[in-house]
Short mmCIF file of N, CA and C in Angstrom, two decimals:
data_model
loop_
_atom_site.label_atom_id
_atom_site.label_comp_id
_atom_site.label_asym_id
_atom_site.label_seq_id
_atom_site.Cartn_x
_atom_site.Cartn_y
_atom_site.Cartn_z
N UNK A 1 57.76 -121.02 1.36
CA UNK A 1 57.84 -121.06 -0.09
C UNK A 1 56.49 -121.40 -0.72
N UNK A 2 55.71 -122.23 -0.05
CA UNK A 2 54.43 -122.65 -0.61
C UNK A 2 53.48 -121.46 -0.74
N UNK A 3 53.47 -120.58 0.27
CA UNK A 3 52.56 -119.44 0.20
C UNK A 3 52.99 -118.45 -0.87
N UNK A 4 54.30 -118.31 -1.10
CA UNK A 4 54.77 -117.41 -2.15
C UNK A 4 54.37 -117.94 -3.52
N UNK A 5 54.48 -119.24 -3.73
CA UNK A 5 54.07 -119.83 -5.00
C UNK A 5 52.57 -119.67 -5.20
N UNK A 6 51.81 -119.83 -4.11
CA UNK A 6 50.36 -119.68 -4.19
C UNK A 6 50.01 -118.24 -4.55
N UNK A 7 50.70 -117.27 -3.94
CA UNK A 7 50.46 -115.87 -4.25
C UNK A 7 50.76 -115.58 -5.72
N UNK A 8 51.88 -116.09 -6.19
CA UNK A 8 52.25 -115.85 -7.58
C UNK A 8 51.26 -116.50 -8.53
N UNK A 9 50.80 -117.68 -8.20
CA UNK A 9 49.89 -118.36 -9.12
C UNK A 9 48.52 -117.70 -9.13
N UNK A 10 48.03 -117.24 -7.98
CA UNK A 10 46.74 -116.56 -7.94
C UNK A 10 46.83 -115.23 -8.67
N UNK A 11 47.91 -114.49 -8.42
CA UNK A 11 48.11 -113.22 -9.11
C UNK A 11 48.20 -113.44 -10.62
N UNK A 12 48.93 -114.47 -11.01
CA UNK A 12 49.07 -114.77 -12.44
C UNK A 12 47.73 -115.12 -13.05
N UNK A 13 46.96 -115.98 -12.40
CA UNK A 13 45.68 -116.41 -12.95
C UNK A 13 44.68 -115.25 -13.06
N UNK A 14 44.61 -114.42 -12.02
CA UNK A 14 43.69 -113.29 -12.06
C UNK A 14 44.08 -112.27 -13.13
N UNK A 15 45.36 -111.99 -13.23
CA UNK A 15 45.82 -111.04 -14.24
C UNK A 15 45.66 -111.59 -15.65
N UNK A 16 45.90 -112.87 -15.81
CA UNK A 16 45.71 -113.50 -17.12
C UNK A 16 44.23 -113.51 -17.49
N UNK A 17 43.36 -113.74 -16.52
CA UNK A 17 41.92 -113.71 -16.79
C UNK A 17 41.47 -112.30 -17.18
N UNK A 18 42.02 -111.29 -16.51
CA UNK A 18 41.70 -109.90 -16.86
C UNK A 18 42.14 -109.59 -18.29
N UNK A 19 43.33 -110.02 -18.64
CA UNK A 19 43.84 -109.78 -20.00
C UNK A 19 42.99 -110.53 -21.03
N UNK A 20 42.57 -111.74 -20.71
CA UNK A 20 41.76 -112.53 -21.63
C UNK A 20 40.38 -111.89 -21.84
N UNK A 21 39.76 -111.43 -20.77
CA UNK A 21 38.45 -110.77 -20.90
C UNK A 21 38.57 -109.48 -21.71
N UNK A 22 39.64 -108.74 -21.50
CA UNK A 22 39.85 -107.51 -22.28
C UNK A 22 40.08 -107.84 -23.75
N UNK A 23 40.76 -108.94 -24.02
CA UNK A 23 40.98 -109.35 -25.41
C UNK A 23 39.67 -109.75 -26.07
N UNK A 24 38.81 -110.43 -25.34
CA UNK A 24 37.49 -110.79 -25.87
C UNK A 24 36.69 -109.51 -26.15
N UNK A 25 36.80 -108.52 -25.27
CA UNK A 25 36.11 -107.24 -25.49
C UNK A 25 36.60 -106.56 -26.76
N UNK A 26 37.88 -106.68 -27.05
CA UNK A 26 38.41 -106.11 -28.30
C UNK A 26 37.80 -106.82 -29.50
N UNK A 27 37.70 -108.14 -29.43
CA UNK A 27 37.14 -108.90 -30.56
C UNK A 27 35.65 -108.65 -30.75
N UNK A 28 34.99 -108.09 -29.75
CA UNK A 28 33.58 -107.76 -29.89
C UNK A 28 33.36 -106.53 -30.76
N UNK A 29 34.43 -105.96 -31.31
CA UNK A 29 34.26 -104.87 -32.26
C UNK A 29 33.59 -105.37 -33.54
N UNK A 30 33.58 -106.69 -33.74
CA UNK A 30 32.93 -107.26 -34.91
C UNK A 30 31.45 -107.53 -34.67
N UNK A 31 31.00 -107.37 -33.45
CA UNK A 31 29.60 -107.59 -33.08
C UNK A 31 28.84 -106.27 -33.21
N UNK A 32 27.50 -106.35 -33.28
CA UNK A 32 26.72 -105.11 -33.37
C UNK A 32 26.92 -104.22 -32.14
N UNK A 33 27.25 -102.96 -32.38
CA UNK A 33 27.45 -102.00 -31.30
C UNK A 33 26.30 -101.02 -31.19
N UNK A 34 25.59 -100.81 -32.30
CA UNK A 34 24.46 -99.89 -32.30
C UNK A 34 23.39 -100.42 -33.24
N UNK A 35 22.15 -100.14 -32.88
CA UNK A 35 21.00 -100.54 -33.69
C UNK A 35 20.24 -99.28 -34.06
N UNK A 36 19.90 -99.17 -35.33
CA UNK A 36 19.12 -98.04 -35.81
C UNK A 36 17.76 -98.55 -36.26
N UNK A 37 16.71 -98.00 -35.66
CA UNK A 37 15.36 -98.39 -36.07
C UNK A 37 14.83 -97.35 -37.03
N UNK A 38 14.57 -97.80 -38.26
CA UNK A 38 14.05 -96.91 -39.28
C UNK A 38 12.54 -97.00 -39.27
N UNK A 39 11.90 -95.93 -38.92
CA UNK A 39 10.45 -95.90 -38.84
C UNK A 39 9.91 -95.48 -40.21
N UNK A 40 8.99 -96.27 -40.78
CA UNK A 40 8.47 -95.92 -42.11
C UNK A 40 7.55 -94.70 -42.06
N UNK A 41 7.47 -94.03 -43.20
CA UNK A 41 6.61 -92.86 -43.27
C UNK A 41 5.14 -93.23 -43.41
N UNK A 42 4.87 -94.40 -43.95
CA UNK A 42 3.48 -94.86 -44.06
C UNK A 42 3.28 -96.06 -43.16
N UNK A 43 2.06 -96.33 -42.83
CA UNK A 43 1.76 -97.47 -41.96
C UNK A 43 1.69 -98.79 -42.72
N UNK A 44 1.91 -98.76 -44.03
CA UNK A 44 1.83 -99.96 -44.83
C UNK A 44 3.09 -100.82 -44.73
N UNK A 45 4.21 -100.23 -44.40
CA UNK A 45 5.46 -100.98 -44.30
C UNK A 45 5.88 -101.12 -42.84
N UNK A 46 6.64 -102.16 -42.59
CA UNK A 46 7.11 -102.42 -41.22
C UNK A 46 8.37 -101.60 -40.92
N UNK A 47 8.61 -101.41 -39.64
CA UNK A 47 9.83 -100.73 -39.22
C UNK A 47 11.02 -101.64 -39.50
N UNK A 48 12.12 -101.05 -39.91
CA UNK A 48 13.34 -101.78 -40.24
C UNK A 48 14.40 -101.49 -39.19
N UNK A 49 15.19 -102.49 -38.88
CA UNK A 49 16.32 -102.27 -37.97
C UNK A 49 17.61 -102.55 -38.72
N UNK A 50 18.58 -101.70 -38.50
CA UNK A 50 19.89 -101.84 -39.12
C UNK A 50 20.91 -101.91 -37.99
N UNK A 51 21.76 -102.93 -38.03
CA UNK A 51 22.82 -103.09 -37.04
C UNK A 51 24.12 -102.52 -37.58
N UNK A 52 24.83 -101.80 -36.73
CA UNK A 52 26.15 -101.28 -37.08
C UNK A 52 27.15 -101.86 -36.10
N UNK A 53 28.24 -102.41 -36.62
CA UNK A 53 29.26 -103.02 -35.77
C UNK A 53 30.16 -101.96 -35.16
N UNK A 54 30.96 -102.38 -34.22
CA UNK A 54 31.91 -101.47 -33.60
C UNK A 54 32.92 -100.94 -34.59
N UNK A 55 33.29 -101.76 -35.56
CA UNK A 55 34.23 -101.31 -36.59
C UNK A 55 33.61 -100.21 -37.43
N UNK A 56 32.33 -100.38 -37.79
CA UNK A 56 31.67 -99.37 -38.61
C UNK A 56 31.51 -98.05 -37.86
N UNK A 57 31.18 -98.11 -36.57
CA UNK A 57 31.03 -96.89 -35.79
C UNK A 57 32.37 -96.20 -35.55
N UNK A 58 33.43 -97.00 -35.46
CA UNK A 58 34.74 -96.46 -35.13
C UNK A 58 35.48 -95.94 -36.36
N UNK A 59 35.60 -96.77 -37.37
CA UNK A 59 36.45 -96.43 -38.52
C UNK A 59 35.68 -95.85 -39.70
N UNK A 60 34.38 -95.72 -39.57
CA UNK A 60 33.58 -95.18 -40.65
C UNK A 60 32.93 -96.28 -41.46
N UNK A 61 31.88 -95.90 -42.16
CA UNK A 61 31.13 -96.89 -42.94
C UNK A 61 30.53 -96.21 -44.15
N UNK A 62 30.75 -96.82 -45.31
CA UNK A 62 30.15 -96.35 -46.56
C UNK A 62 29.29 -97.46 -47.12
N UNK A 63 28.02 -97.15 -47.34
CA UNK A 63 27.08 -98.14 -47.86
C UNK A 63 27.07 -98.05 -49.38
N UNK A 64 27.15 -99.19 -50.04
CA UNK A 64 27.14 -99.24 -51.50
C UNK A 64 25.84 -99.89 -51.96
N UNK A 65 25.11 -99.20 -52.80
CA UNK A 65 23.86 -99.70 -53.35
C UNK A 65 23.99 -99.78 -54.86
N UNK A 66 23.61 -100.91 -55.44
CA UNK A 66 23.66 -101.07 -56.88
C UNK A 66 22.25 -100.86 -57.45
N UNK A 67 22.15 -99.98 -58.42
CA UNK A 67 20.87 -99.73 -59.08
C UNK A 67 20.68 -100.82 -60.13
N UNK A 68 19.60 -101.64 -60.01
CA UNK A 68 19.46 -102.79 -60.91
C UNK A 68 19.28 -102.43 -62.38
N UNK A 69 18.55 -101.39 -62.68
CA UNK A 69 18.26 -101.06 -64.08
C UNK A 69 19.49 -100.49 -64.77
N UNK A 70 20.14 -99.57 -64.11
CA UNK A 70 21.28 -98.89 -64.73
C UNK A 70 22.57 -99.70 -64.53
N UNK A 71 22.69 -100.35 -63.38
CA UNK A 71 23.88 -101.14 -63.11
C UNK A 71 25.00 -100.34 -62.47
N UNK A 72 24.73 -99.15 -62.05
CA UNK A 72 25.76 -98.34 -61.41
C UNK A 72 25.66 -98.49 -59.89
N UNK A 73 26.74 -98.14 -59.25
CA UNK A 73 26.78 -98.22 -57.79
C UNK A 73 26.66 -96.82 -57.20
N UNK A 74 25.88 -96.72 -56.15
CA UNK A 74 25.74 -95.46 -55.42
C UNK A 74 26.36 -95.68 -54.05
N UNK A 75 27.35 -94.85 -53.73
CA UNK A 75 28.03 -94.96 -52.44
C UNK A 75 27.57 -93.83 -51.54
N UNK A 76 27.11 -94.22 -50.36
CA UNK A 76 26.65 -93.24 -49.38
C UNK A 76 27.45 -93.43 -48.10
N UNK A 77 28.15 -92.38 -47.69
CA UNK A 77 28.92 -92.45 -46.46
C UNK A 77 27.98 -92.23 -45.28
N UNK A 78 27.95 -93.21 -44.36
CA UNK A 78 27.05 -93.14 -43.21
C UNK A 78 27.79 -92.57 -41.99
N UNK A 79 28.97 -93.14 -41.69
CA UNK A 79 29.75 -92.70 -40.54
C UNK A 79 31.17 -92.37 -40.97
N UNK A 80 31.78 -91.44 -40.24
CA UNK A 80 33.19 -91.11 -40.41
C UNK A 80 33.97 -91.69 -39.23
N UNK A 81 35.30 -91.58 -39.29
CA UNK A 81 36.15 -92.06 -38.21
C UNK A 81 35.82 -91.32 -36.92
N UNK A 82 35.73 -92.08 -35.83
CA UNK A 82 35.43 -91.49 -34.52
C UNK A 82 36.54 -91.87 -33.54
N UNK A 83 37.33 -90.89 -33.16
CA UNK A 83 38.40 -91.16 -32.19
C UNK A 83 37.82 -91.55 -30.84
N UNK A 84 36.68 -90.98 -30.49
CA UNK A 84 36.04 -91.31 -29.21
C UNK A 84 35.62 -92.77 -29.16
N UNK A 85 35.25 -93.35 -30.29
CA UNK A 85 34.94 -94.78 -30.33
C UNK A 85 36.19 -95.64 -30.49
N UNK A 86 37.29 -95.04 -30.92
CA UNK A 86 38.56 -95.77 -31.03
C UNK A 86 39.28 -95.84 -29.68
N UNK A 87 39.03 -94.85 -28.84
CA UNK A 87 39.69 -94.76 -27.54
C UNK A 87 39.48 -95.99 -26.64
N UNK A 88 38.28 -96.60 -26.58
CA UNK A 88 38.16 -97.80 -25.73
C UNK A 88 39.09 -98.94 -26.15
N UNK A 89 39.32 -99.07 -27.44
CA UNK A 89 40.20 -100.15 -27.91
C UNK A 89 41.65 -99.86 -27.53
N UNK A 90 42.05 -98.59 -27.57
CA UNK A 90 43.39 -98.22 -27.14
C UNK A 90 43.54 -98.50 -25.64
N UNK A 91 42.52 -98.11 -24.87
CA UNK A 91 42.56 -98.34 -23.42
C UNK A 91 42.56 -99.83 -23.09
N UNK A 92 41.82 -100.62 -23.86
CA UNK A 92 41.84 -102.06 -23.64
C UNK A 92 43.22 -102.64 -23.91
N UNK A 93 43.87 -102.16 -24.97
CA UNK A 93 45.22 -102.65 -25.27
C UNK A 93 46.19 -102.28 -24.14
N UNK A 94 46.05 -101.08 -23.61
CA UNK A 94 46.90 -100.67 -22.47
C UNK A 94 46.57 -101.52 -21.24
N UNK A 95 45.29 -101.78 -21.01
CA UNK A 95 44.88 -102.63 -19.89
C UNK A 95 45.43 -104.04 -20.01
N UNK A 96 45.44 -104.57 -21.22
CA UNK A 96 46.00 -105.91 -21.45
C UNK A 96 47.49 -105.90 -21.16
N UNK A 97 48.19 -104.89 -21.66
CA UNK A 97 49.64 -104.81 -21.45
C UNK A 97 49.97 -104.74 -19.96
N UNK A 98 49.27 -103.91 -19.21
CA UNK A 98 49.57 -103.79 -17.79
C UNK A 98 49.09 -105.00 -17.00
N UNK A 99 48.05 -105.70 -17.48
CA UNK A 99 47.63 -106.93 -16.82
C UNK A 99 48.68 -108.03 -17.01
N UNK A 100 49.28 -108.07 -18.19
CA UNK A 100 50.35 -109.04 -18.43
C UNK A 100 51.56 -108.71 -17.57
N UNK A 101 51.86 -107.42 -17.44
CA UNK A 101 52.97 -107.03 -16.56
C UNK A 101 52.67 -107.41 -15.11
N UNK A 102 51.43 -107.29 -14.70
CA UNK A 102 51.04 -107.72 -13.35
C UNK A 102 51.20 -109.22 -13.20
N UNK A 103 50.81 -109.96 -14.22
CA UNK A 103 50.90 -111.43 -14.16
C UNK A 103 52.34 -111.88 -13.97
N UNK A 104 53.27 -111.19 -14.56
CA UNK A 104 54.67 -111.58 -14.45
C UNK A 104 55.40 -110.83 -13.34
N UNK A 105 54.67 -110.05 -12.55
CA UNK A 105 55.26 -109.39 -11.39
C UNK A 105 56.14 -108.20 -11.70
N UNK A 106 55.95 -107.59 -12.83
CA UNK A 106 56.75 -106.42 -13.22
C UNK A 106 56.07 -105.14 -12.75
N UNK A 107 56.83 -104.13 -12.49
CA UNK A 107 56.39 -102.80 -12.07
C UNK A 107 55.70 -102.76 -10.71
N UNK A 108 55.71 -103.83 -9.98
CA UNK A 108 55.16 -103.84 -8.63
C UNK A 108 53.68 -103.55 -8.60
N UNK A 109 53.29 -102.60 -7.73
CA UNK A 109 51.87 -102.28 -7.57
C UNK A 109 51.38 -101.27 -8.61
N UNK A 110 52.27 -100.74 -9.40
CA UNK A 110 51.88 -99.74 -10.39
C UNK A 110 51.07 -100.37 -11.52
N UNK A 111 51.44 -101.56 -11.95
CA UNK A 111 50.77 -102.16 -13.10
C UNK A 111 49.28 -102.44 -12.86
N UNK A 112 48.86 -103.00 -11.71
CA UNK A 112 47.41 -103.13 -11.54
C UNK A 112 46.70 -101.80 -11.32
N UNK A 113 47.43 -100.83 -10.74
CA UNK A 113 46.84 -99.51 -10.53
C UNK A 113 46.59 -98.81 -11.87
N UNK A 114 47.41 -99.08 -12.87
CA UNK A 114 47.22 -98.49 -14.19
C UNK A 114 46.23 -99.31 -15.01
N UNK A 115 46.28 -100.63 -14.90
CA UNK A 115 45.42 -101.51 -15.71
C UNK A 115 43.94 -101.30 -15.39
N UNK A 116 43.60 -101.23 -14.12
CA UNK A 116 42.19 -101.14 -13.72
C UNK A 116 41.49 -99.89 -14.25
N UNK A 117 42.05 -98.68 -14.09
CA UNK A 117 41.35 -97.51 -14.64
C UNK A 117 41.24 -97.54 -16.16
N UNK A 118 42.26 -98.06 -16.83
CA UNK A 118 42.17 -98.18 -18.30
C UNK A 118 40.99 -99.05 -18.69
N UNK A 119 40.83 -100.17 -18.00
CA UNK A 119 39.75 -101.09 -18.33
C UNK A 119 38.38 -100.53 -17.94
N UNK A 120 38.30 -99.84 -16.82
CA UNK A 120 37.01 -99.26 -16.40
C UNK A 120 36.57 -98.17 -17.37
N UNK A 121 37.49 -97.29 -17.73
CA UNK A 121 37.14 -96.20 -18.65
C UNK A 121 36.75 -96.77 -20.01
N UNK A 122 37.44 -97.81 -20.47
CA UNK A 122 37.06 -98.46 -21.73
C UNK A 122 35.65 -99.02 -21.63
N UNK A 123 35.33 -99.65 -20.50
CA UNK A 123 33.99 -100.20 -20.31
C UNK A 123 32.92 -99.13 -20.35
N UNK A 124 33.17 -98.00 -19.71
CA UNK A 124 32.20 -96.90 -19.71
C UNK A 124 32.04 -96.34 -21.13
N UNK A 125 33.14 -96.21 -21.85
CA UNK A 125 33.07 -95.66 -23.21
C UNK A 125 32.32 -96.59 -24.16
N UNK A 126 32.37 -97.90 -23.92
CA UNK A 126 31.59 -98.81 -24.76
C UNK A 126 30.10 -98.53 -24.64
N UNK A 127 29.65 -98.16 -23.45
CA UNK A 127 28.24 -97.88 -23.25
C UNK A 127 27.82 -96.56 -23.92
N UNK A 128 28.78 -95.74 -24.30
CA UNK A 128 28.50 -94.46 -24.95
C UNK A 128 28.74 -94.50 -26.46
N UNK A 129 28.96 -95.68 -27.02
CA UNK A 129 29.32 -95.80 -28.44
C UNK A 129 28.34 -95.14 -29.40
N UNK A 130 27.02 -95.33 -29.27
CA UNK A 130 26.12 -94.65 -30.23
C UNK A 130 26.17 -93.13 -30.12
N UNK A 131 26.39 -92.62 -28.93
CA UNK A 131 26.44 -91.17 -28.76
C UNK A 131 27.72 -90.56 -29.30
N UNK A 132 28.78 -91.35 -29.37
CA UNK A 132 30.08 -90.83 -29.80
C UNK A 132 30.38 -91.05 -31.27
N UNK A 133 29.44 -91.65 -32.01
CA UNK A 133 29.68 -91.86 -33.44
C UNK A 133 29.64 -90.53 -34.18
N UNK A 134 30.26 -90.51 -35.36
CA UNK A 134 30.33 -89.29 -36.16
C UNK A 134 29.59 -89.53 -37.47
N UNK A 135 28.33 -89.11 -37.55
CA UNK A 135 27.59 -89.25 -38.81
C UNK A 135 28.24 -88.40 -39.91
N UNK A 136 28.20 -88.92 -41.12
CA UNK A 136 28.86 -88.25 -42.24
C UNK A 136 27.87 -87.36 -42.98
N UNK A 137 27.41 -86.33 -42.31
CA UNK A 137 26.49 -85.40 -42.93
C UNK A 137 26.69 -84.02 -42.33
N UNK A 138 26.47 -83.01 -43.14
CA UNK A 138 26.55 -81.64 -42.65
C UNK A 138 25.19 -81.12 -42.21
N UNK A 139 24.14 -81.86 -42.54
CA UNK A 139 22.78 -81.47 -42.18
C UNK A 139 22.56 -81.77 -40.69
N UNK A 140 22.42 -80.73 -39.88
CA UNK A 140 22.31 -80.91 -38.43
C UNK A 140 21.04 -81.66 -38.03
N UNK A 141 19.97 -81.45 -38.76
CA UNK A 141 18.72 -82.15 -38.44
C UNK A 141 18.83 -83.64 -38.74
N UNK A 142 19.48 -83.97 -39.86
CA UNK A 142 19.67 -85.38 -40.21
C UNK A 142 20.58 -86.07 -39.20
N UNK A 143 21.64 -85.39 -38.76
CA UNK A 143 22.55 -85.95 -37.76
C UNK A 143 21.81 -86.18 -36.45
N UNK A 144 20.98 -85.22 -36.05
CA UNK A 144 20.21 -85.36 -34.81
C UNK A 144 19.24 -86.53 -34.89
N UNK A 145 18.57 -86.68 -36.05
CA UNK A 145 17.64 -87.79 -36.22
C UNK A 145 18.35 -89.14 -36.20
N UNK A 146 19.53 -89.20 -36.82
CA UNK A 146 20.29 -90.45 -36.82
C UNK A 146 20.75 -90.80 -35.42
N UNK A 147 21.29 -89.83 -34.70
CA UNK A 147 21.76 -90.10 -33.34
C UNK A 147 20.61 -90.45 -32.40
N UNK A 148 19.44 -89.86 -32.62
CA UNK A 148 18.28 -90.19 -31.80
C UNK A 148 17.77 -91.60 -32.08
N UNK A 149 17.92 -92.06 -33.31
CA UNK A 149 17.42 -93.39 -33.67
C UNK A 149 18.40 -94.52 -33.33
N UNK A 150 19.65 -94.17 -33.01
CA UNK A 150 20.63 -95.19 -32.63
C UNK A 150 20.46 -95.58 -31.17
N UNK A 151 20.55 -96.87 -30.91
CA UNK A 151 20.53 -97.35 -29.53
C UNK A 151 21.63 -98.39 -29.36
N UNK A 152 21.96 -98.67 -28.13
CA UNK A 152 23.04 -99.58 -27.80
C UNK A 152 22.67 -101.01 -28.19
N UNK A 153 23.62 -101.73 -28.76
CA UNK A 153 23.39 -103.12 -29.17
C UNK A 153 24.19 -104.07 -28.28
N UNK A 154 23.99 -105.33 -28.50
CA UNK A 154 24.54 -106.36 -27.61
C UNK A 154 26.07 -106.39 -27.59
N UNK A 155 26.72 -106.14 -28.71
CA UNK A 155 28.18 -106.21 -28.74
C UNK A 155 28.83 -105.18 -27.83
N UNK A 156 28.32 -103.96 -27.85
CA UNK A 156 28.87 -102.91 -27.00
C UNK A 156 28.55 -103.16 -25.54
N UNK A 157 27.37 -103.70 -25.26
CA UNK A 157 27.00 -104.00 -23.87
C UNK A 157 27.90 -105.07 -23.29
N UNK A 158 28.09 -106.15 -24.03
CA UNK A 158 28.94 -107.25 -23.54
C UNK A 158 30.39 -106.79 -23.41
N UNK A 159 30.88 -106.00 -24.37
CA UNK A 159 32.25 -105.49 -24.28
C UNK A 159 32.42 -104.60 -23.06
N UNK A 160 31.43 -103.77 -22.77
CA UNK A 160 31.50 -102.91 -21.59
C UNK A 160 31.51 -103.70 -20.29
N UNK A 161 30.64 -104.70 -20.21
CA UNK A 161 30.58 -105.54 -19.00
C UNK A 161 31.87 -106.32 -18.82
N UNK A 162 32.39 -106.90 -19.90
CA UNK A 162 33.65 -107.65 -19.81
C UNK A 162 34.81 -106.76 -19.40
N UNK A 163 34.81 -105.53 -19.87
CA UNK A 163 35.88 -104.59 -19.50
C UNK A 163 35.84 -104.26 -18.02
N UNK A 164 34.65 -104.05 -17.48
CA UNK A 164 34.52 -103.73 -16.06
C UNK A 164 34.91 -104.94 -15.20
N UNK A 165 34.50 -106.15 -15.62
CA UNK A 165 34.90 -107.36 -14.89
C UNK A 165 36.41 -107.54 -14.95
N UNK A 166 37.00 -107.27 -16.12
CA UNK A 166 38.45 -107.37 -16.25
C UNK A 166 39.14 -106.37 -15.33
N UNK A 167 38.56 -105.18 -15.17
CA UNK A 167 39.14 -104.19 -14.26
C UNK A 167 39.11 -104.68 -12.82
N UNK A 168 38.01 -105.30 -12.43
CA UNK A 168 37.92 -105.84 -11.08
C UNK A 168 38.94 -106.95 -10.86
N UNK A 169 39.10 -107.81 -11.86
CA UNK A 169 40.10 -108.88 -11.76
C UNK A 169 41.52 -108.32 -11.73
N UNK A 170 41.74 -107.22 -12.43
CA UNK A 170 43.07 -106.61 -12.44
C UNK A 170 43.40 -105.97 -11.10
N UNK A 171 42.39 -105.54 -10.36
CA UNK A 171 42.62 -104.91 -9.06
C UNK A 171 42.88 -105.90 -7.93
N UNK A 172 42.36 -107.11 -8.04
CA UNK A 172 42.47 -108.08 -6.94
C UNK A 172 43.91 -108.36 -6.54
N UNK A 173 44.86 -108.53 -7.46
CA UNK A 173 46.24 -108.78 -7.03
C UNK A 173 46.83 -107.67 -6.16
N UNK A 174 46.28 -106.50 -6.25
CA UNK A 174 46.74 -105.38 -5.43
C UNK A 174 46.43 -105.61 -3.95
N UNK A 175 45.37 -106.35 -3.67
CA UNK A 175 44.94 -106.57 -2.30
C UNK A 175 45.35 -107.92 -1.72
N UNK A 176 46.02 -108.74 -2.53
CA UNK A 176 46.50 -110.03 -2.03
C UNK A 176 47.71 -109.80 -1.13
N UNK A 177 47.73 -110.51 -0.03
CA UNK A 177 48.88 -110.40 0.88
C UNK A 177 49.96 -111.34 0.43
N UNK A 178 51.18 -110.85 0.53
CA UNK A 178 52.30 -111.72 0.21
C UNK A 178 52.57 -112.64 1.38
N UNK A 179 53.02 -113.83 1.04
CA UNK A 179 53.34 -114.80 2.09
C UNK A 179 54.61 -114.43 2.81
N UNK A 180 54.94 -115.18 3.88
CA UNK A 180 56.18 -114.92 4.63
C UNK A 180 57.38 -115.24 3.75
N UNK A 181 58.40 -114.41 3.89
CA UNK A 181 59.58 -114.62 3.03
C UNK A 181 60.57 -115.50 3.69
#
């Protein structure tokens, strides 16, 4: 009985840790996912960097600028909704669900087998976030310049690493031996 309890507790702890890391990766949607370096046309001004969060890259972003003299607002749509950037969050939610099922011993060996690929694919997709964004412009040259100037930021990197670690933790219960019955 002692070995069975030990197996259940280790499986529970590893699966709960995988679910927790995946949950933290979801919350990193509020952290910068892409950085855009704006290079000035003259050498008199410094280069500017603009950070875009995971929410902005995924659900779209409209920048509002107020003109001081006139007092009107100018709205410029930068990004549109990107399903490819939304997919990692869906996969993380599925990974969390199957990790919880693993923690409670439901679905047998199927739950870690499903949780791990969901988490790994989510981790890989986080590293591709700047490439999968949808700029809100019909001008192909402007879209190319924007995508070329975007680079990966810390939020997407950490979310990707946490997702891959969560996948590894989700797989470990699959290889644990059950104690004598």
